[in-house]
Amino acid sequence: MVATDHVPTRRPARGRAQPDGRTVITLAGPPGLDLARRSLEVAPLLLGAVLSHGGVDLELTEVEAYEGVDDPASHAWRGPTPRSSIMFGPPGFVYVYLSHGLHHAVNLVCGPDGTASAVLLRAGRVTAGIGVARSRRLGVADVALARGPGNLTRALGIDLACNGSRLGVHPGATARQDRRPVTIRSGPRVGVSRAAGRPWRFWMADEPSVSAYRRAVRIDESHP
DNA sequence: CTACCGATATTCT
DNA sequence: GAATATCGGTAGA
């Protein structure tokens, strides 16, 4: 087998390419959205913001905040590793990881450079490109196209090739199309066993695209 | 509602 | 080398 010594080139996902070859993910958020704030502050502001990639737009309906070295549930808890180092860098970048060998999950890096803070994007409602999203999620009801972090990335065509790419942020380019006031609820994060008591999950009330809560199997309440 | 389990990169010991 | 994991689909009670 003749293999090249070069780094294998991943097939780029659809979307505009950046100079580094990765694809662009954009975010249209509310006025005043500032990813340099800590994730706990940013997370609720992201509800209603519109994330775009791979020909699909979706309105975020469920997110979770993860802090860094102070948050036992964060991948950054034990300090930087090759996987988590992106979270320790400047805000406005994208952290993608592979979960359980099967699903990708996408986070937006927040907080000042040198701190680790990120918001996991858990669910959204598709507002444009629904045909593309359906083709990536065959047989799934529209309301569930981006329900759950793994399904959200699948609907958008986000995978590890997006890890470390810069987010195109457009604050003030809102976001919600209807003017209905949104009720935001918060509660414990999904599938988290350490620091399971922290109510750092935020979602829109009465929103059918929000994923079901699942408590982690193993619970360690010694780190509340 | 709960339980199981696939499948694998990354981290931990 | 072993354990873990920001999960999701399915089966069964």
Coordinates of C-alpha atoms (C1' of nucleotides) in Angstrom, one line a residue:
Chain A
M1 CA 0.0 0.0 0.0
V2 CA 1.4 3.2 -1.1
A3 CA 0.5 5.7 1.3
T4 CA 1.4 9.2 1.2
D5 CA 3.3 10.8 4.0
H6 CA 1.1 13.8 3.8
V7 CA -1.6 14.6 6.2
P8 CA -4.7 13.1 4.7
T9 CA -7.0 15.8 3.4
R10 CA -10.5 15.6 4.8
R11 CA -13.3 16.2 2.4
P12 CA -14.4 19.7 3.2
A13 CA -18.0 20.2 4.2
R14 CA -20.1 22.5 2.1
G15 CA -19.8 26.1 2.8
R16 CA -17.3 28.9 2.2
A17 CA -13.8 27.8 2.9
Q18 CA -11.5 29.8 5.1
P19 CA -7.9 30.4 4.4
D20 CA -7.0 27.4 6.5
G21 CA -9.4 25.2 4.5
R22 CA -12.0 24.9 7.2
T23 CA -15.6 25.9 6.7
V24 CA -17.4 28.9 8.0
I25 CA -20.0 28.8 10.7
T26 CA -21.9 32.0 11.3
L27 CA -23.9 33.3 14.2
A28 CA -26.5 36.1 14.0
G29 CA -27.1 37.1 17.6
P30 CA -28.8 39.8 19.6
P31 CA -27.4 43.3 20.1
G32 CA -24.8 43.3 22.8
L33 CA -23.8 39.7 22.3
D34 CA -20.2 39.4 23.4
L35 CA -18.5 36.1 23.4
A36 CA -15.7 37.4 25.5
R37 CA -18.0 37.2 28.5
R38 CA -18.1 34.0 30.4
S39 CA -20.2 31.2 29.1
L40 CA -22.7 31.4 31.9
E41 CA -23.6 35.0 30.8
V42 CA -23.5 34.3 27.1
A43 CA -25.5 31.1 27.1
P44 CA -29.0 32.5 27.6
L45 CA -28.3 35.3 25.1
L46 CA -27.8 32.6 22.4
L47 CA -31.4 31.4 22.7
G48 CA -33.0 32.8 19.6
A49 CA -29.7 33.5 17.8
V50 CA -29.4 32.0 14.3
L51 CA -26.6 29.6 13.6
S52 CA -25.7 28.8 9.9
H53 CA -23.6 26.2 8.3
G54 CA -23.7 23.9 5.3
G55 CA -26.8 25.5 3.7
V56 CA -28.9 25.4 6.9
D57 CA -30.0 28.1 9.3
L58 CA -31.4 27.3 12.7
E59 CA -32.6 29.2 15.6
L60 CA -31.0 28.0 18.8
T61 CA -33.5 26.8 21.4
E62 CA -31.3 24.9 23.9
V63 CA -27.7 25.5 25.1
E64 CA -25.5 24.6 28.1
A65 CA -22.7 26.6 29.7
Y66 CA -19.4 25.0 30.6
E67 CA -16.8 26.7 32.6
G68 CA -13.2 25.7 32.7
V69 CA -10.9 24.6 35.5
D70 CA -13.7 25.3 38.1
D71 CA -16.2 23.1 36.3
P72 CA -15.8 19.4 36.9
A73 CA -18.2 18.7 34.0
S74 CA -16.0 20.6 31.5
H75 CA -13.5 19.0 29.2
A76 CA -11.2 21.7 30.3
W77 CA -11.5 20.9 34.0
R78 CA -8.1 19.2 34.3
G79 CA -6.3 21.8 32.2
P80 CA -5.5 22.0 28.6
T81 CA -5.1 18.8 26.6
P82 CA -4.7 18.4 22.8
R83 CA -8.5 18.1 22.5
S84 CA -9.5 20.9 24.9
S85 CA -6.8 23.4 24.1
I86 CA -9.0 25.4 21.7
M87 CA -11.2 26.3 24.7
F88 CA -8.3 28.0 26.4
G89 CA -7.7 30.3 23.5
P90 CA -9.6 33.5 22.4
P91 CA -13.4 33.6 22.2
G92 CA -15.2 33.3 18.9
F93 CA -13.8 29.9 17.9
V94 CA -15.6 26.6 17.5
Y95 CA -14.8 23.5 19.6
V96 CA -16.1 20.3 18.1
Y97 CA -15.6 16.9 19.6
L98 CA -16.7 13.4 18.9
S99 CA -19.0 11.9 21.5
H100 CA -19.3 8.2 22.2
G101 CA -17.6 7.5 18.9
L102 CA -20.8 8.3 17.1
H103 CA -21.9 11.9 17.4
H104 CA -20.3 15.3 16.9
A105 CA -21.1 18.1 19.4
V106 CA -20.3 21.8 18.8
N107 CA -19.4 24.5 21.3
L108 CA -18.7 28.2 21.0
V109 CA -15.6 29.3 22.9
C110 CA -16.3 32.2 25.2
G111 CA -14.4 34.2 27.8
P112 CA -11.1 36.0 27.5
D113 CA -8.0 34.5 26.0
G114 CA -6.4 32.2 28.6
T115 CA -9.6 31.1 30.2
A116 CA -11.6 28.0 29.2
S117 CA -15.3 28.7 28.8
A118 CA -17.7 27.4 26.2
V119 CA -21.3 27.0 25.3
L120 CA -22.6 23.7 24.0
L121 CA -25.3 24.0 21.4
R122 CA -27.8 21.4 22.1
A123 CA -30.9 22.0 19.9
G124 CA -32.4 24.4 17.4
R125 CA -35.3 24.9 15.1
V126 CA -34.5 25.0 11.4
T127 CA -35.5 28.3 9.8
A128 CA -33.9 27.9 6.3
G129 CA -32.5 25.1 4.2
I130 CA -34.9 22.6 5.6
G131 CA -34.6 20.5 2.5
V132 CA -30.9 20.1 3.0
A133 CA -31.4 19.4 6.7
R134 CA -34.0 16.7 5.9
S135 CA -31.7 15.1 3.5
R136 CA -29.1 14.7 6.3
R137 CA -31.7 13.3 8.7
L138 CA -33.9 11.1 6.6
G139 CA -37.2 10.1 8.1
V140 CA -37.0 12.5 11.0
A141 CA -39.8 14.9 11.8
D142 CA -39.0 18.6 11.1
V143 CA -39.2 19.6 14.7
A144 CA -36.6 17.0 15.6
L145 CA -34.1 17.7 12.9
A146 CA -31.8 19.4 15.3
R147 CA -33.0 18.1 18.6
G148 CA -30.0 17.0 20.6
P149 CA -26.3 18.0 20.1
G150 CA -25.5 15.1 17.8
N151 CA -28.5 15.7 15.7
L152 CA -27.9 19.4 15.5
T153 CA -24.4 18.9 14.1
R154 CA -25.7 16.3 11.7
A155 CA -28.5 18.7 10.4
L156 CA -25.9 21.4 9.9
G157 CA -23.2 19.2 8.4
I158 CA -20.7 20.1 11.2
D159 CA -18.0 17.6 12.0
L160 CA -14.4 17.5 13.2
A161 CA -13.3 19.4 10.2
C162 CA -14.9 22.5 11.8
N163 CA -13.0 22.1 15.0
G164 CA -10.9 25.2 15.7
S165 CA -12.5 27.3 13.0
R166 CA -13.4 30.9 13.6
L167 CA -17.0 31.8 14.1
G168 CA -18.5 34.6 12.0
V169 CA -20.4 36.6 14.6
H170 CA -23.0 39.2 13.6
P171 CA -24.3 40.8 16.8
G172 CA -27.3 42.9 16.3
A173 CA -28.4 41.0 13.3
T174 CA -31.2 39.4 15.1
A175 CA -32.4 36.6 15.1
R176 CA -35.9 35.8 16.2
Q177 CA -38.4 36.3 13.4
D178 CA -41.5 36.5 15.4
R179 CA -41.7 39.0 18.2
R180 CA -43.2 36.8 20.7
P181 CA -41.5 37.1 24.1
V182 CA -39.5 34.1 24.9
T183 CA -39.6 32.5 28.3
I184 CA -36.2 31.0 29.2
R185 CA -35.9 28.2 31.6
S186 CA -32.8 26.7 33.2
G187 CA -31.9 23.4 34.9
P188 CA -29.2 20.8 35.3
R189 CA -27.2 19.9 32.3
V190 CA -28.0 16.8 30.3
G191 CA -25.9 13.7 30.8
V192 CA -23.6 15.3 33.2
S193 CA -22.5 13.3 36.3
R194 CA -20.0 15.6 37.9
A195 CA -21.3 18.9 39.2
A196 CA -24.7 17.6 38.3
G197 CA -26.5 20.2 40.4
R198 CA -25.5 23.3 38.5
P199 CA -28.5 24.7 36.6
W200 CA -26.4 25.7 33.6
R201 CA -28.7 24.3 30.9
F202 CA -30.9 27.0 29.2
W203 CA -33.8 26.4 26.9
M204 CA -36.9 28.0 25.5
A205 CA -40.1 27.2 27.3
D206 CA -42.7 25.3 25.3
E207 CA -40.4 24.8 22.4
P208 CA -40.8 21.4 20.7
S209 CA -37.3 21.2 19.3
V210 CA -35.8 21.1 22.8
S211 CA -34.3 17.7 23.6
A212 CA -35.5 15.6 26.5
Y213 CA -33.7 15.8 29.8
R214 CA -31.5 12.8 30.6
R215 CA -29.8 12.5 33.8
A216 CA -26.3 10.9 33.7
V217 CA -26.1 7.3 34.8
R218 CA -23.4 7.9 37.4
I219 CA -23.9 10.8 39.7
D220 CA -21.2 12.3 41.8
E221 CA -22.7 14.9 44.0
S222 CA -19.5 15.6 45.8
H223 CA -18.8 18.4 43.3
P224 CA -22.0 20.3 43.3
Chain B
dC1 C1' -40.9 6.1 31.9
dT2 C1' -36.3 3.0 32.3
dA3 C1' -32.5 0.1 30.4
dC4 C1' -29.4 -1.2 27.1
dC5 C1' -25.8 -0.7 23.9
dG6 C1' -23.1 0.7 19.7
dA7 C1' -18.9 2.7 18.5
dT8 C1' -14.3 5.2 19.0
dA9 C1' -11.2 9.4 20.1
dT10 C1' -9.3 10.9 24.1
dT11 C1' -7.8 10.7 28.6
dC12 C1' -6.3 8.5 32.7
dT13 C1' -3.5 5.1 35.3
Chain C
dG1 C1' -3.9 -1.0 28.5
dA2 C1' -8.4 0.5 30.7
dA3 C1' -11.9 3.7 31.5
dT4 C1' -14.5 7.2 30.1
dA5 C1' -17.8 10.1 27.5
dT6 C1' -21.6 17.5 26.9
dC7 C1' -25.2 10.8 22.8
dG8 C1' -29.1 8.7 20.4
dG9 C1' -32.0 5.0 18.9
dT10 C1' -34.5 1.2 20.2
dA11 C1' -36.9 -2.1 23.1
dG12 C1' -39.6 -3.2 26.8
dA13 C1' -42.2 -2.2 31.2

